[in-house]
């Protein structure tokens, strides 16, 4: 029984430091990604500074799989801007264009109606029951720039979660088996 | 240090960095373009002007829209989205913008056009303030690039007004 104890000890002593170093490096990678994400949230003033276009309702401008960079400033919302908004009760944000604006004289609050460029009718069908307009607090940001095709990675990982698990599994394997 | 995995990793990182740099430079090249667009909108006819059952005023009108937006297109332009909006103020609302018509211009050749159309979207007020209302018609355009920053601007045309009575 002594040799079991010996081998266990030798295994533990050699690998522990390497394991810890690798765990710390992995932690550093994850936290730096988080720092970049949170930093972007601060700079752009938006809860989600980058969104992936999921539907074809803004074609041919934005196709499924494009990513949009958002920015939210205190500037008033005006017709023509492409905004990303959340409907109460739905978790997926929608990216459409503002076609009607009614801004209150006294409070400066605003009623906004949106429509997807490629849709026939406006978004009243998408809004919550009885809701005719969006208000400022529904809107997460304005689209200011975009990159084509890059968002497909996110779409594939969301719609086929198997690929996500395979990827993370492979990454984990790489981290563990790499010697440095 | 020279295994296949490391080489592939280095190559891919380099390729992605170069691609990102190219996208950024492409977007920056759009700043060198100085556009000089022109637009003209004429209201030919007020088809009808009614108060809806819900109590809001609504107008239907025919207009001629002509524009030359060819100078907006660069090699990095995917399309230009244009729309005509009526802008006016009311006692309750400091600003109302109602989009009346929009179009997508996919290429430079289509950017010089003339169209005779009724309003594509309903011109409805939040209230009954439209009788005799003076309003501006603005031609807005949004330049969508193949990659990068989007630009938007507008031309404001003043001097339009609605009739004093419903018809």
Coordinates of C-alpha atoms in Angstrom, one line a residue:
Chain A
X1 CA 0.0 0.0 0.0
X2 CA 3.0 2.2 0.4
X3 CA 3.6 2.6 -3.3
X4 CA 0.1 3.9 -3.9
X5 CA 0.8 6.6 -1.4
X6 CA 4.2 7.3 -3.1
X7 CA 2.7 7.6 -6.6
X8 CA -0.2 9.7 -5.4
X9 CA 2.3 12.0 -3.7
X10 CA 4.6 12.3 -6.7
X11 CA 1.6 12.9 -9.0
X12 CA 0.2 15.6 -6.7
X13 CA 3.5 17.4 -6.3
X14 CA 4.4 17.6 -10.0
X15 CA 1.0 18.5 -11.4
X16 CA -0.4 20.8 -8.7
X17 CA 1.7 23.8 -9.7
X18 CA 1.0 23.4 -13.4
X19 CA -2.6 22.9 -12.8
X20 CA -2.8 26.0 -10.7
X21 CA -0.9 28.0 -13.3
X22 CA -3.2 26.8 -16.0
X23 CA -6.3 27.6 -13.9
X24 CA -5.0 31.1 -13.3
X25 CA -4.3 31.7 -17.0
X26 CA -7.8 30.5 -17.9
X27 CA -9.2 32.7 -15.2
X28 CA -7.2 35.7 -16.6
X29 CA -8.6 35.1 -20.1
X30 CA -12.2 34.9 -18.9
X31 CA -11.9 38.0 -16.7
X32 CA -10.2 40.1 -19.4
X33 CA -13.0 39.2 -21.8
X34 CA -15.5 40.3 -19.1
X35 CA -13.5 43.5 -18.5
X36 CA -13.7 44.4 -22.2
X37 CA -17.4 43.6 -22.3
X38 CA -18.2 45.7 -19.3
X39 CA -15.9 48.5 -20.5
X40 CA -17.8 48.6 -23.8
X41 CA -21.0 48.8 -21.8
X42 CA -19.7 51.9 -20.0
X43 CA -18.3 53.6 -23.2
X44 CA -21.4 53.1 -25.3
X45 CA -23.9 53.7 -22.5
X46 CA -25.9 50.7 -23.6
X47 CA -26.8 47.5 -21.8
X48 CA -25.7 45.4 -24.7
X49 CA -23.2 47.3 -26.9
X50 CA -23.1 44.6 -29.5
X51 CA -26.1 42.7 -30.9
X52 CA -26.5 40.0 -33.5
X53 CA -29.2 40.5 -36.2
X54 CA -31.5 37.5 -35.9
X55 CA -34.2 38.1 -38.4
X56 CA -34.5 39.3 -42.0
X57 CA -36.8 42.2 -41.2
X58 CA -34.2 44.8 -42.0
X59 CA -33.0 43.4 -45.2
X60 CA -31.2 44.3 -47.4
X61 CA -29.5 46.6 -45.0
X62 CA -28.9 44.0 -42.2
X63 CA -28.9 40.4 -42.9
X64 CA -29.2 37.6 -40.4
X65 CA -25.8 37.1 -38.9
X66 CA -24.5 40.7 -39.0
X67 CA -23.5 42.3 -35.8
X68 CA -24.4 45.9 -34.9
X69 CA -22.6 48.3 -32.7
X70 CA -24.9 50.3 -30.4
X71 CA -24.5 53.6 -28.7
X72 CA -27.0 55.3 -26.4
X73 CA -26.7 59.0 -25.8
X74 CA -29.0 61.5 -24.2
X75 CA -29.8 63.0 -27.6
X76 CA -33.5 62.9 -28.5
X77 CA -34.7 60.0 -30.5
X78 CA -35.5 61.1 -34.1
X79 CA -37.2 59.5 -37.1
X80 CA -35.0 57.4 -39.2
X81 CA -32.7 56.2 -36.5
X82 CA -32.2 52.5 -36.2
X83 CA -32.9 51.5 -32.6
X84 CA -32.7 48.3 -30.6
X85 CA -35.5 47.8 -28.2
X86 CA -37.0 45.3 -25.8
X87 CA -40.7 44.6 -25.5
X88 CA -41.9 43.9 -22.0
X89 CA -42.3 40.2 -21.8
X90 CA -40.0 39.3 -24.7
X91 CA -36.3 38.7 -24.0
X92 CA -35.0 39.0 -27.6
X93 CA -34.2 42.6 -28.6
X94 CA -35.5 43.9 -31.9
X95 CA -33.6 46.1 -34.3
X96 CA -35.9 48.3 -36.4
X97 CA -36.2 51.8 -37.7
X98 CA -38.1 54.7 -36.1
X99 CA -40.8 56.0 -38.4
X100 CA -42.9 58.2 -36.1
X101 CA -41.9 60.4 -33.2
X102 CA -44.2 62.4 -30.9
X103 CA -42.2 64.4 -28.4
X104 CA -44.1 66.0 -25.5
X105 CA -43.8 69.8 -25.0
X106 CA -43.6 69.8 -21.3
X107 CA -41.8 66.6 -20.2
X108 CA -39.6 66.0 -23.2
X109 CA -40.8 62.4 -23.1
X110 CA -41.3 60.7 -26.4
X111 CA -43.6 58.3 -28.1
X112 CA -42.0 56.3 -30.9
X113 CA -43.3 53.9 -33.5
X114 CA -40.9 51.6 -35.3
X115 CA -41.0 49.4 -38.4
X116 CA -38.6 46.9 -40.0
X117 CA -37.5 48.1 -43.5
X118 CA -38.5 44.7 -45.0
X119 CA -41.8 44.4 -43.1
X120 CA -45.0 45.5 -44.7
X121 CA -46.6 47.0 -41.6
X122 CA -45.3 48.8 -38.5
X123 CA -44.4 47.1 -35.3
X124 CA -47.7 47.6 -33.4
X125 CA -48.3 43.9 -33.8
X126 CA -45.0 43.2 -32.0
X127 CA -45.7 45.6 -29.1
X128 CA -47.4 44.4 -25.9
X129 CA -51.1 44.1 -25.8
X130 CA -52.6 47.6 -26.0
X131 CA -49.3 49.3 -26.5
X132 CA -49.2 51.8 -29.3
X133 CA -45.8 53.4 -28.9
X134 CA -42.4 52.8 -27.5
X135 CA -41.0 55.0 -24.8
X136 CA -37.4 55.9 -24.2
X137 CA -36.9 53.3 -21.5
X138 CA -37.7 50.5 -23.9
X139 CA -34.8 51.5 -26.2
X140 CA -31.4 50.0 -25.5
X141 CA -29.4 51.9 -28.1
X142 CA -29.0 53.3 -31.5
X143 CA -27.1 51.3 -34.2
X144 CA -24.1 53.3 -35.3
X145 CA -22.0 50.8 -37.2
X146 CA -22.0 47.2 -38.3
X147 CA -19.9 44.2 -39.4
X148 CA -21.3 41.7 -41.8
X149 CA -21.3 37.9 -41.2
X150 CA -19.4 37.9 -37.9
X151 CA -22.5 37.2 -35.9
X152 CA -23.1 33.7 -37.4
X153 CA -20.8 32.3 -34.7
X154 CA -23.3 33.4 -32.0
X155 CA -26.3 32.2 -34.0
X156 CA -24.9 28.8 -34.5
X157 CA -23.9 28.5 -30.9
X158 CA -27.4 29.5 -29.7
X159 CA -29.4 27.4 -32.1
X160 CA -27.3 24.3 -31.9
X161 CA -26.0 24.2 -28.3
X162 CA -24.1 21.0 -29.0
X163 CA -21.6 23.0 -30.9
X164 CA -21.1 25.2 -27.9
X165 CA -20.5 22.3 -25.6
X166 CA -18.1 20.7 -28.1
X167 CA -16.2 24.0 -28.4
X168 CA -15.9 24.5 -24.7
X169 CA -15.0 20.8 -24.2
X170 CA -12.2 21.1 -26.8
X171 CA -10.9 24.3 -25.3
X172 CA -10.9 22.7 -21.9
X173 CA -9.0 19.8 -23.3
X174 CA -6.5 22.0 -25.0
X175 CA -5.8 23.9 -21.7
X176 CA -5.3 20.8 -19.7
X177 CA -3.1 19.0 -22.2
X178 CA -0.9 21.9 -23.2
X179 CA 2.4 21.7 -21.4
X180 CA 2.8 25.4 -20.8
Chain B
X1 CA 6.9 26.3 -30.6
X2 CA 6.8 25.2 -34.1
X3 CA 4.0 22.7 -34.0
X4 CA 1.1 22.7 -36.4
X5 CA -1.2 24.0 -33.7
X6 CA 0.9 27.0 -32.8
X7 CA 1.4 27.9 -36.5
X8 CA -2.3 27.7 -37.2
X9 CA -3.1 29.8 -34.1
X10 CA -0.6 32.5 -35.1
X11 CA -1.8 32.6 -38.7
X12 CA -5.5 32.8 -37.7
X13 CA -4.8 35.6 -35.2
X14 CA -2.8 37.6 -37.8
X15 CA -5.5 37.0 -40.4
X16 CA -8.3 38.3 -38.1
X17 CA -6.3 41.3 -37.1
X18 CA -5.6 42.3 -40.7
X19 CA -9.2 41.8 -41.6
X20 CA -10.3 44.0 -38.7
X21 CA -7.8 46.6 -39.8
X22 CA -9.1 46.5 -43.4
X23 CA -12.7 47.0 -42.2
X24 CA -11.7 50.0 -40.1
X25 CA -9.7 51.6 -43.0
X26 CA -12.6 51.0 -45.4
X27 CA -15.0 52.7 -43.0
X28 CA -12.6 55.6 -42.6
X29 CA -12.3 56.1 -46.3
X30 CA -16.0 57.1 -46.3
X31 CA -15.0 60.3 -44.5
X32 CA -13.2 61.6 -47.6
X33 CA -16.4 61.7 -49.5
X34 CA -18.2 65.2 -49.5
X35 CA -21.7 64.6 -50.6
X36 CA -23.9 67.3 -52.4
X37 CA -27.4 65.9 -52.6
X38 CA -30.5 67.8 -53.7
X39 CA -34.2 67.1 -53.3
X40 CA -37.5 68.6 -54.1
X41 CA -40.9 67.7 -52.9
X42 CA -44.2 69.0 -54.2
X43 CA -47.6 68.3 -52.8
X44 CA -49.9 67.8 -55.7
X45 CA -53.1 67.1 -54.0
X46 CA -54.8 66.5 -50.7
X47 CA -56.9 63.4 -51.3
X48 CA -58.8 63.6 -48.1
X49 CA -58.5 65.1 -44.6
X50 CA -60.7 63.5 -41.9
X51 CA -61.1 63.0 -38.2
X52 CA -60.9 59.3 -37.4
X53 CA -63.3 57.5 -35.2
X54 CA -60.7 57.4 -32.4
X55 CA -60.5 61.1 -32.6
X56 CA -57.2 61.6 -34.4
X57 CA -56.8 63.7 -37.5
X58 CA -55.6 61.9 -40.7
X59 CA -54.5 63.2 -44.1
X60 CA -53.9 61.4 -47.3
X61 CA -51.9 63.3 -49.9
X62 CA -50.3 62.9 -53.3
X63 CA -46.8 64.2 -53.8
X64 CA -44.0 64.4 -56.4
X65 CA -40.6 63.6 -54.9
X66 CA -37.5 64.2 -57.0
X67 CA -33.9 63.9 -55.8
X68 CA -30.4 63.5 -56.9
X69 CA -28.5 61.6 -54.2
X70 CA -25.7 60.1 -56.4
X71 CA -23.0 61.9 -54.5
X72 CA -23.7 60.0 -51.4
X73 CA -22.5 56.7 -52.9
X74 CA -19.0 55.5 -52.3
X75 CA -17.3 52.2 -53.0
X76 CA -18.2 51.2 -49.4
X77 CA -21.9 51.9 -49.8
X78 CA -24.3 49.0 -49.7
X79 CA -27.5 51.0 -49.9
X80 CA -29.0 54.3 -49.1
X81 CA -32.3 54.3 -47.2
X82 CA -34.3 57.5 -47.7
X83 CA -37.6 58.6 -46.3
X84 CA -39.8 61.7 -46.4
X85 CA -41.1 62.9 -43.0
X86 CA -43.6 65.6 -42.1
X87 CA -42.4 67.6 -39.1
X88 CA -44.6 69.9 -37.1
X89 CA -45.3 71.1 -33.6
X90 CA -48.6 71.1 -31.7
X91 CA -49.6 72.6 -28.3
X92 CA -49.1 69.2 -26.6
X93 CA -46.1 67.9 -28.6
X94 CA -43.0 70.1 -29.2
X95 CA -42.1 67.9 -32.2
X96 CA -43.9 65.4 -34.3
X97 CA -42.2 63.5 -37.0
X98 CA -44.4 61.3 -39.2
X99 CA -42.7 59.2 -41.9
X100 CA -44.8 59.5 -45.1
X101 CA -42.8 57.5 -47.6
X102 CA -39.6 55.6 -47.8
X103 CA -37.4 53.8 -50.3
X104 CA -34.2 51.8 -50.5
X105 CA -31.7 52.9 -53.2
X106 CA -29.5 49.9 -53.9
X107 CA -27.1 51.5 -56.4
X108 CA -25.8 54.8 -57.6
X109 CA -27.8 54.6 -60.9
X110 CA -31.1 54.5 -59.0
X111 CA -30.1 57.6 -56.9
X112 CA -31.4 60.2 -59.3
X113 CA -35.2 59.7 -59.5
X114 CA -38.6 61.2 -59.7
X115 CA -41.7 59.6 -58.2
X116 CA -45.4 60.4 -58.1
X117 CA -46.8 58.7 -55.0
X118 CA -49.4 58.9 -52.3
X119 CA -48.2 58.6 -48.7
X120 CA -47.1 55.1 -47.9
X121 CA -47.7 55.4 -44.2
X122 CA -50.7 57.0 -42.6
X123 CA -50.3 60.7 -41.7
X124 CA -52.1 60.5 -38.3
X125 CA -51.8 63.1 -35.6
X126 CA -51.9 62.5 -31.8
X127 CA -55.0 64.7 -31.5
X128 CA -56.8 67.1 -33.7
X129 CA -54.2 69.7 -34.5
X130 CA -53.8 69.3 -38.2
X131 CA -56.3 71.9 -39.5
X132 CA -54.4 74.7 -41.1
X133 CA -51.2 73.3 -39.8
X134 CA -47.9 74.5 -41.3
X135 CA -45.3 71.7 -41.6
X136 CA -41.9 71.0 -43.0
X137 CA -41.2 68.1 -45.2
X138 CA -37.7 66.7 -44.6
X139 CA -35.9 64.2 -46.9
X140 CA -33.7 62.0 -44.7
X141 CA -31.2 59.6 -45.9
X142 CA -29.2 56.9 -44.2
X143 CA -26.1 55.6 -45.9
X144 CA -25.5 52.0 -45.0
X145 CA -21.9 50.9 -45.6
X146 CA -20.7 47.5 -46.6
X147 CA -18.8 47.6 -43.4
X148 CA -18.3 50.2 -40.7
X149 CA -20.0 53.5 -39.6
X150 CA -23.4 54.6 -40.9
X151 CA -24.0 58.2 -41.9
X152 CA -27.3 60.0 -41.8
X153 CA -28.3 63.5 -42.8
X154 CA -31.3 65.4 -44.1
X155 CA -32.7 68.3 -46.2
X156 CA -35.5 70.4 -44.7
X157 CA -38.0 71.8 -47.0
X158 CA -40.3 74.4 -45.5
X159 CA -43.5 76.1 -46.5
X160 CA -46.1 73.3 -46.6
X161 CA -49.5 73.6 -45.0
X162 CA -52.7 71.7 -44.6
X163 CA -56.2 73.0 -45.4
X164 CA -58.2 74.8 -42.8
X165 CA -61.2 72.5 -42.9
X166 CA -61.7 68.7 -43.2
X167 CA -62.6 67.5 -46.7

